[in-house]
Short mmCIF file of C-alpha atoms and ligand atoms in Angstrom, two decimals:
data_model
loop_
_atom_site.label_atom_id
_atom_site.label_comp_id
_atom_site.label_asym_id
_atom_site.label_seq_id
_atom_site.Cartn_x
_atom_site.Cartn_y
_atom_site.Cartn_z
CA MET R 1 -67.80 36.82 11.22
CA ARG R 2 -69.15 32.87 12.19
CA GLY R 3 -73.34 33.94 10.93
CA HIS R 4 -71.65 34.97 7.20
CA GLU R 5 -69.25 31.23 6.32
CA LEU R 6 -71.17 27.54 5.48
CA LEU R 7 -69.98 24.94 7.59
CA MET R 8 -69.46 21.96 5.10
CA ILE R 9 -68.35 19.15 6.79
CA PRO R 10 -70.18 15.76 7.29
CA GLY R 11 -71.59 16.81 10.66
CA PRO R 12 -71.86 18.84 12.89
CA VAL R 13 -73.39 20.77 9.86
CA ASP R 14 -74.92 24.51 10.26
CA PHE R 15 -78.80 25.03 11.95
CA GLU R 16 -81.44 26.56 10.61
CA PRO R 17 -81.98 29.62 13.00
CA GLU R 18 -85.77 27.81 15.00
CA VAL R 19 -84.08 25.55 15.87
CA LEU R 20 -80.98 27.12 17.54
CA GLN R 21 -83.44 29.54 19.06
CA ALA R 22 -85.57 26.34 20.51
CA LEU R 23 -82.17 25.35 22.29
CA GLY R 24 -81.66 28.60 23.60
CA ALA R 25 -85.24 28.93 25.39
CA PRO R 26 -85.27 28.81 29.17
CA THR R 27 -85.12 24.81 30.09
CA THR R 28 -88.11 23.91 32.05
CA SER R 29 -88.05 20.25 34.22
CA HIS R 30 -87.87 17.31 32.34
CA VAL R 31 -91.23 16.74 33.79
CA ALA R 32 -93.49 19.37 32.85
CA PRO R 33 -95.74 19.10 31.70
CA VAL R 34 -95.43 21.80 28.15
CA PHE R 35 -91.73 19.37 27.64
CA ILE R 36 -94.03 16.20 28.26
CA GLU R 37 -95.80 17.59 25.42
CA VAL R 38 -93.28 18.07 23.08
CA PHE R 39 -90.66 14.73 23.38
CA GLY R 40 -94.49 13.19 23.12
CA ARG R 41 -94.73 14.95 20.08
CA ALA R 42 -90.78 14.46 18.74
CA LEU R 43 -91.16 10.43 19.40
CA GLU R 44 -94.16 10.74 17.32
CA ARG R 45 -92.62 12.41 14.71
CA MET R 46 -89.35 10.25 14.00
CA ARG R 47 -91.71 7.57 13.57
CA ALA R 48 -92.88 9.36 11.07
CA VAL R 49 -89.72 10.56 9.22
CA TRP R 50 -88.46 7.17 10.09
CA GLN R 51 -91.51 6.03 7.91
CA CYS R 52 -92.07 3.09 10.21
CA PRO R 53 -95.24 3.13 11.98
CA SER R 54 -94.64 -0.05 14.29
CA GLY R 55 -91.54 1.05 15.63
CA GLN R 56 -90.49 2.21 18.67
CA PRO R 57 -88.61 5.29 18.78
CA LEU R 58 -85.42 5.89 21.47
CA VAL R 59 -84.29 9.52 21.94
CA VAL R 60 -81.46 9.37 24.76
CA ALA R 61 -78.30 11.67 25.24
CA GLY R 62 -75.40 10.57 23.58
CA SER R 63 -73.90 10.36 20.03
CA GLY R 64 -73.68 8.05 17.68
CA THR R 65 -71.54 5.97 18.65
CA PHE R 66 -73.87 5.99 21.31
CA ALA R 67 -77.13 5.03 19.35
CA MET R 68 -75.24 2.25 17.86
CA GLU R 69 -74.22 0.85 21.39
CA LEU R 70 -77.98 1.13 22.00
CA ALA R 71 -79.14 -1.19 19.16
CA GLY R 72 -75.56 -3.21 19.69
CA ALA R 73 -75.57 -3.86 23.74
CA ASN R 74 -79.45 -4.45 23.57
CA LEU R 75 -79.55 -6.83 20.44
CA VAL R 76 -76.70 -9.09 21.72
CA VAL R 77 -75.90 -12.07 23.76
CA PRO R 78 -72.50 -13.39 23.85
CA GLY R 79 -72.68 -16.21 21.61
CA ASP R 80 -74.41 -14.48 19.27
CA ARG R 81 -73.53 -14.87 15.23
CA ALA R 82 -73.27 -10.86 13.62
CA LEU R 83 -72.76 -10.63 10.68
CA VAL R 84 -70.98 -6.90 9.70
CA ILE R 85 -70.99 -5.30 6.13
CA SER R 86 -68.53 -2.57 6.70
CA THR R 87 -68.34 -0.07 3.50
CA GLY R 88 -65.84 2.08 5.16
CA VAL R 89 -63.97 3.14 9.15
CA PHE R 90 -67.77 3.62 10.68
CA GLY R 91 -68.47 -0.30 9.52
CA ASP R 92 -65.26 -1.23 11.66
CA ARG R 93 -66.25 0.01 15.21
CA PHE R 94 -68.97 -2.16 15.16
CA GLU R 95 -67.27 -5.11 14.50
CA ASP R 96 -65.08 -3.79 17.74
CA LEU R 97 -68.83 -2.83 18.89
CA LEU R 98 -70.08 -5.90 18.85
CA SER R 99 -67.42 -8.01 19.55
CA ARG R 100 -66.79 -5.74 23.15
CA HIS R 101 -70.72 -7.45 23.83
CA GLY R 102 -69.89 -10.36 23.54
CA ALA R 103 -70.76 -10.94 20.18
CA GLU R 104 -68.74 -13.28 16.59
CA VAL R 105 -68.97 -11.50 14.36
CA THR R 106 -68.03 -11.58 10.68
CA VAL R 107 -67.07 -8.75 8.75
CA LEU R 108 -67.95 -8.78 5.34
CA ARG R 109 -65.74 -5.82 3.79
CA ALA R 110 -65.43 -3.78 0.43
CA PRO R 111 -63.25 -2.60 -1.48
CA LEU R 112 -61.83 0.43 -0.82
CA GLY R 113 -64.59 3.01 -2.38
CA GLY R 114 -66.76 -0.40 -3.30
CA VAL R 115 -69.98 -2.10 -1.79
CA VAL R 116 -70.70 -5.54 -0.58
CA GLU R 117 -72.69 -6.90 -2.82
CA PRO R 118 -75.94 -8.29 -2.20
CA ASP R 119 -75.21 -11.94 -3.19
CA ARG R 120 -71.76 -11.63 -1.07
CA VAL R 121 -74.01 -11.58 2.55
CA GLU R 122 -76.60 -14.09 0.85
CA ASP R 123 -74.52 -16.71 1.08
CA GLU R 124 -72.58 -16.14 4.08
CA LEU R 125 -76.31 -15.98 5.33
CA ARG R 126 -76.85 -19.31 3.82
CA ARG R 127 -73.92 -20.64 5.20
CA ARG R 128 -74.09 -20.29 8.80
CA ARG R 129 -77.25 -18.57 11.31
CA PHE R 130 -76.98 -15.17 12.86
CA LYS R 131 -78.94 -13.05 14.95
CA LEU R 132 -77.87 -9.67 13.41
CA LEU R 133 -76.39 -8.10 10.34
CA THR R 134 -75.74 -4.20 11.06
CA VAL R 135 -74.53 -1.77 7.43
CA THR R 136 -73.69 1.08 7.35
CA HIS R 137 -75.69 2.81 5.37
CA VAL R 138 -73.55 5.76 3.99
CA ASP R 139 -70.31 5.42 5.50
CA THR R 140 -68.81 9.62 6.53
CA SER R 141 -65.40 8.40 6.20
CA THR R 142 -65.93 6.88 2.25
CA ALA R 143 -69.33 8.32 0.65
CA VAL R 144 -70.10 5.22 0.34
CA ARG R 145 -74.07 4.61 0.40
CA MET R 146 -75.34 1.39 0.23
CA PRO R 147 -78.95 -0.54 -0.28
CA LEU R 148 -80.35 -0.91 2.52
CA GLU R 149 -83.37 -3.05 0.22
CA PRO R 150 -81.79 -6.14 -0.17
CA LEU R 151 -80.43 -6.39 2.94
CA GLY R 152 -84.05 -6.19 4.65
CA ASP R 153 -85.10 -8.81 2.55
CA LEU R 154 -82.89 -10.44 2.92
CA GLY R 155 -83.00 -10.17 6.63
CA ARG R 156 -86.13 -10.71 6.46
CA ARG R 157 -86.55 -14.58 4.74
CA HIS R 158 -82.92 -15.10 7.14
CA GLY R 159 -84.75 -14.55 10.04
CA VAL R 160 -81.69 -11.96 11.13
CA LEU R 161 -82.54 -8.48 12.28
CA THR R 162 -80.62 -5.98 10.31
CA VAL R 163 -78.96 -2.56 11.74
CA VAL R 164 -77.86 0.09 9.77
CA ASP R 165 -76.28 2.96 11.08
CA GLY R 166 -78.11 6.16 9.31
CA VAL R 167 -76.11 8.87 11.40
CA CYS R 168 -74.97 10.20 8.05
CA SER R 169 -78.74 8.92 5.64
CA VAL R 170 -81.68 9.53 7.72
CA ALA R 171 -83.62 12.55 7.16
CA ALA R 172 -81.97 12.77 3.55
CA GLU R 173 -81.17 9.33 1.89
CA GLU R 174 -84.19 7.99 1.61
CA ILE R 175 -85.64 5.18 4.37
CA GLN R 176 -88.44 3.09 4.84
CA GLN R 177 -87.58 1.29 7.36
CA GLU R 178 -91.29 -0.54 7.78
CA ALA R 179 -91.67 -1.32 4.14
CA TRP R 180 -87.79 -2.29 3.35
CA GLY R 181 -88.25 -4.66 6.91
CA LEU R 182 -85.53 -2.63 8.95
CA ASP R 183 -85.54 -3.58 12.79
CA VAL R 184 -82.99 -0.91 13.51
CA VAL R 185 -82.75 2.27 12.00
CA LEU R 186 -80.17 4.04 14.38
CA THR R 187 -79.10 8.32 13.86
CA ALA R 188 -76.95 11.49 15.54
CA SER R 189 -78.38 14.47 15.66
CA GLN R 190 -76.23 16.04 14.42
CA LYS R 191 -76.69 15.69 10.37
CA ALA R 192 -79.60 15.62 8.31
CA ILE R 193 -81.60 15.52 11.42
CA GLY R 194 -80.34 19.13 12.18
CA VAL R 195 -80.08 19.63 15.69
CA PRO R 196 -76.64 19.87 17.51
CA PRO R 197 -74.47 17.15 18.93
CA GLY R 198 -75.84 14.74 21.66
CA LEU R 199 -78.49 13.32 20.38
CA ALA R 200 -78.57 9.32 20.09
CA LEU R 201 -81.84 8.51 17.94
CA LEU R 202 -83.36 5.42 17.04
CA VAL R 203 -86.75 3.42 16.31
CA ALA R 204 -86.23 -0.41 16.99
CA SER R 205 -89.02 -3.04 14.90
CA PRO R 206 -91.56 -4.82 16.88
CA ALA R 207 -89.13 -7.59 15.81
CA ALA R 208 -86.10 -5.84 17.37
CA VAL R 209 -88.00 -5.37 20.43
CA ASP R 210 -89.16 -8.49 21.29
CA ALA R 211 -85.62 -9.74 20.45
CA PHE R 212 -84.60 -7.94 23.17
CA ALA R 213 -87.73 -8.56 25.69
CA ALA R 214 -86.31 -12.82 24.83
CA ARG R 215 -82.96 -11.94 26.52
CA ARG R 216 -82.52 -14.17 29.75
CA VAL R 217 -78.48 -12.02 29.93
CA PRO R 218 -78.98 -8.97 31.39
CA VAL R 219 -77.51 -6.27 29.59
CA ARG R 220 -74.08 -5.21 30.24
CA SER R 221 -74.25 -1.00 30.20
CA TYR R 222 -76.07 0.16 32.98
CA TYR R 223 -77.14 3.46 30.50
CA ALA R 224 -77.88 2.01 27.45
CA ASP R 225 -80.17 -0.85 28.61
CA TRP R 226 -83.65 -0.71 26.95
CA GLY R 227 -85.44 -2.02 29.74
CA LYS R 228 -84.26 1.40 31.59
CA TRP R 229 -85.55 3.57 28.64
CA LEU R 230 -87.91 1.87 26.78
CA PRO R 231 -91.04 2.79 29.57
CA ILE R 232 -88.96 6.04 30.05
CA MET R 233 -90.27 6.10 25.99
CA GLN R 234 -93.98 4.88 26.94
CA SER R 235 -93.93 7.11 28.99
CA TYR R 236 -93.47 10.38 27.46
CA GLU R 237 -95.53 9.44 24.16
CA ALA R 238 -98.80 8.40 26.98
CA ARG R 239 -98.16 12.08 28.11
CA GLN R 240 -96.85 10.49 31.84
CA PRO R 241 -94.25 12.50 33.77
CA SER R 242 -91.54 9.80 34.19
CA TYR R 243 -87.14 9.47 35.34
CA PHE R 244 -84.67 7.30 34.52
CA GLY R 245 -81.55 9.71 33.32
CA THR R 246 -82.06 13.52 32.75
CA PRO R 247 -83.28 14.39 29.06
CA ALA R 248 -81.43 16.82 27.27
CA VAL R 249 -84.06 18.91 28.11
CA ASN R 250 -83.01 21.12 25.51
CA LEU R 251 -81.68 19.51 23.02
CA VAL R 252 -85.13 17.14 22.93
CA VAL R 253 -87.31 20.93 21.98
CA ALA R 254 -85.19 21.20 19.46
CA LEU R 255 -84.97 17.93 17.76
CA GLY R 256 -88.95 18.92 18.02
CA VAL R 257 -88.74 21.31 16.50
CA SER R 258 -86.45 19.71 13.48
CA LEU R 259 -89.11 16.74 13.09
CA GLY R 260 -91.64 19.52 11.95
CA ARG R 261 -89.15 21.11 9.59
CA ILE R 262 -88.60 18.78 7.95
CA LEU R 263 -91.99 16.66 7.85
CA ASP R 264 -93.28 20.48 6.70
CA GLU R 265 -90.82 19.81 3.69
CA GLY R 266 -92.23 16.42 3.48
CA LEU R 267 -89.77 12.94 2.83
CA ALA R 268 -90.63 12.49 -0.83
CA PRO R 269 -88.99 16.68 -1.35
CA ARG R 270 -86.68 16.03 0.96
CA PHE R 271 -85.01 12.95 -0.79
CA ALA R 272 -84.98 14.68 -4.03
CA ARG R 273 -83.06 18.00 -2.80
CA HIS R 274 -80.86 15.68 -1.31
CA ALA R 275 -80.36 14.07 -4.28
CA LEU R 276 -80.14 16.99 -6.47
CA LEU R 277 -78.01 19.32 -4.57
CA GLY R 278 -75.27 16.12 -4.27
CA GLY R 279 -75.24 15.44 -7.44
CA ALA R 280 -75.23 18.85 -8.82
CA PHE R 281 -71.80 18.92 -6.40
CA ARG R 282 -70.71 15.54 -7.95
CA ALA R 283 -70.48 17.45 -10.93
CA GLY R 284 -68.59 19.83 -9.67
CA VAL R 285 -66.45 18.23 -9.47
CA ASP R 286 -66.52 16.35 -12.04
CA ALA R 287 -66.22 19.20 -14.24
CA ILE R 288 -62.99 20.25 -12.36
CA GLY R 289 -60.80 17.33 -12.52
CA LEU R 290 -61.08 15.67 -9.19
CA ARG R 291 -61.82 12.40 -8.54
CA GLN R 292 -64.20 11.00 -6.75
CA LEU R 293 -63.69 8.32 -3.15
CA PRO R 294 -66.51 5.72 -4.31
CA LEU R 295 -66.73 3.87 -7.73
CA GLY R 296 -69.85 4.38 -9.38
CA GLU R 297 -71.99 6.56 -8.84
CA LYS R 298 -74.64 4.62 -8.08
CA ALA R 299 -72.66 3.55 -5.31
CA ARG R 300 -72.84 7.71 -3.68
CA ALA R 301 -73.72 9.32 -1.34
CA ASN R 302 -76.08 12.28 -1.79
CA THR R 303 -75.00 14.01 2.35
CA LEU R 304 -70.85 14.03 1.08
CA THR R 305 -68.72 13.62 -0.99
CA ALA R 306 -65.56 12.47 -1.06
CA CYS R 307 -62.07 13.42 -3.49
CA TYR R 308 -58.41 13.18 -3.87
CA TYR R 309 -56.61 16.07 -3.70
CA PRO R 310 -55.00 16.34 -7.14
CA ASP R 311 -51.27 15.15 -7.39
CA GLY R 312 -48.99 18.21 -6.19
CA VAL R 313 -51.96 19.36 -4.04
CA SER R 314 -50.95 19.61 -1.00
CA GLY R 315 -53.82 18.93 1.12
CA PRO R 316 -53.71 21.59 4.27
CA ALA R 317 -52.93 23.58 2.29
CA LEU R 318 -55.68 23.06 -0.02
CA LEU R 319 -58.25 23.00 3.18
CA ALA R 320 -56.76 26.41 4.63
CA ALA R 321 -57.56 27.88 1.76
CA ILE R 322 -60.92 27.37 1.50
CA GLY R 323 -61.36 27.87 4.75
CA ARG R 324 -59.90 31.75 3.94
CA ALA R 325 -62.89 31.48 1.69
CA GLY R 326 -65.16 31.50 3.84
CA VAL R 327 -66.26 28.02 3.98
CA THR R 328 -65.08 24.66 6.53
CA VAL R 329 -64.42 21.33 5.15
CA ALA R 330 -63.52 17.44 6.36
CA GLY R 331 -60.06 16.03 5.27
CA GLY R 332 -60.19 12.79 5.31
CA LEU R 333 -60.94 9.85 7.99
CA HIS R 334 -60.14 5.86 6.75
CA SER R 335 -56.54 5.29 8.09
CA GLU R 336 -55.64 3.53 4.42
CA ILE R 337 -55.65 7.03 3.01
CA LYS R 338 -56.80 10.00 5.31
CA ASP R 339 -54.22 12.55 3.99
CA ARG R 340 -55.08 11.57 0.10
CA TYR R 341 -59.30 13.11 0.49
CA PHE R 342 -61.44 15.60 1.65
CA ARG R 343 -64.71 15.34 2.06
CA ILE R 344 -67.45 17.74 1.92
CA GLY R 345 -70.99 17.48 3.65
CA HIS R 346 -73.99 18.67 1.42
CA MET R 347 -76.92 17.84 3.98
CA GLY R 348 -80.34 19.82 6.39
CA ALA R 349 -81.55 22.65 5.30
CA ILE R 350 -78.46 23.76 2.75
CA ARG R 351 -79.84 25.27 -0.03
CA ALA R 352 -78.60 25.78 -3.36
CA ALA R 353 -76.65 28.75 -3.07
CA ALA R 354 -74.48 26.34 -0.15
CA ILE R 355 -73.35 23.85 -3.19
CA LEU R 356 -72.33 27.35 -5.02
CA GLY R 357 -70.75 28.65 -2.93
CA THR R 358 -69.15 25.66 -1.61
CA LEU R 359 -67.50 25.24 -5.17
CA GLY R 360 -66.41 28.88 -5.95
CA ALA R 361 -64.24 29.07 -2.82
CA LEU R 362 -62.60 24.85 -4.03
CA GLU R 363 -62.54 26.79 -7.28
CA THR R 364 -60.59 29.61 -5.51
CA GLY R 365 -58.32 26.90 -3.28
CA LEU R 366 -57.31 24.75 -6.10
CA GLN R 367 -55.74 27.71 -8.06
CA GLU R 368 -54.36 29.21 -5.09
CA ALA R 369 -52.79 25.63 -5.26
CA GLY R 370 -51.31 25.15 -9.09
CA HIS R 371 -53.65 23.09 -9.60
CA ARG R 372 -55.26 23.22 -13.78
CA PHE R 373 -58.47 23.46 -14.61
CA GLU R 374 -60.65 25.79 -16.01
CA LEU R 375 -61.34 28.98 -13.73
CA GLY R 376 -65.58 28.41 -12.79
CA ALA R 377 -66.02 24.90 -14.95
CA GLY R 378 -67.40 23.45 -11.73
CA VAL R 379 -69.55 25.98 -10.38
CA ALA R 380 -70.87 26.56 -14.27
CA ALA R 381 -71.39 22.48 -14.30
CA ALA R 382 -73.33 21.67 -10.62
CA GLN R 383 -75.50 25.26 -12.38
CA ARG R 384 -76.55 23.45 -15.74
CA ALA R 385 -76.97 20.53 -12.75
CA LEU R 386 -79.51 22.79 -10.90
CA SER R 387 -81.38 23.97 -13.67
CA ARG R 388 -81.95 20.92 -15.09
N1 LIG X 401 -71.54 6.49 11.75
C1 LIG X 401 -71.47 7.20 11.32
C2 LIG X 401 -71.99 7.06 9.53
C3 LIG X 401 -70.46 8.77 11.88
O1 LIG X 401 -70.65 8.86 10.22
C4 LIG X 401 -70.42 8.84 12.36
C5 LIG X 401 -69.65 10.03 12.98
N2 LIG X 401 -69.89 10.91 11.60
C6 LIG X 401 -70.80 8.12 13.70
C7 LIG X 401 -71.86 6.83 12.99
C8 LIG X 401 -70.67 8.30 14.65
O2 LIG X 401 -70.81 9.33 14.92
P1 LIG X 401 -70.98 10.53 16.66
O3 LIG X 401 -69.20 10.72 16.07
O4 LIG X 401 -71.40 11.01 16.98
O5 LIG X 401 -70.76 8.76 17.60
#
């Protein structure tokens, strides 16, 4: 029975019943006063969750890749130079995307499992003038988390727009968009925001909106054009009816509910909960003897864990055994090592029970697969970490 299973992949995640109920409510007109109020309030709540009081929020139907497109298509004019910081598959995706929009892209690629040090970024920014830099806060293919604060600072000092792919971090890992000087922080609904897939979300700083306004070349994507969407967002916030493309009414209602819950929990307690649960999960896999992909504790995200399969253990067989125990986890994604590792998501509404249950299922699967370890060691280590 699906309701008693755990979906522990790095998105989509398990969603709160209250959010799913909101999704199932009768659809209203996109210009009904009740919906205008809900959408307006959701936009205001985004500003609070992103910690960007002077930012412009945008909500458009699409996946996280479309949120990337919403940033790239509007900020890049053909010939602009862009610096992409890549710690995995999703950093590389930005290279491809920005090139498509005519940018001359330079990529600073981290070694597998590592981060790109801010000094390397600064060297590059000193060498040439860039219009924007992009960074993947948590790359879901490697579970590597990049420090954002130094990059915001570098961006400000070098007059470069900073674009953060926060698809696997917003509302789970700390981001202070305005205080850290980040120009665009984008995400999608299906991860720590806690709403089923289908919404591309971002908040743009005044500098990013100004850079868009200053462009003399039309945006090459019609659907992604901020010129179409900004007036719509402003209308909803002013509680006025407007239309460009039909919004995903039910998803936006669900978004309003989920953002409300995030703010009720409080941002600092929410980040602390993810750090505690993520740390407990990592303590568990360490105790079982699994090697993690990110190099060093500082590079490890709190939203997901990536581990290599132990020698002699078949990946597909292990994932199937974990599944039989009632937990779904994800295989590898990074092309270099795709079949050698797996990923466990732990973000959103989850509590300690999901961490302990997943480690238990993982231990059961590893034992079936013949991995030698002390049965129960992972769960015990996580429990110790949780009670600290
Ligand atoms: N960036 C990151 C960091 C992601 O994890 C993902 C999705 N896993 C994306 C971008 C792309 O999002 P989507 O699959 O919703 O298009």
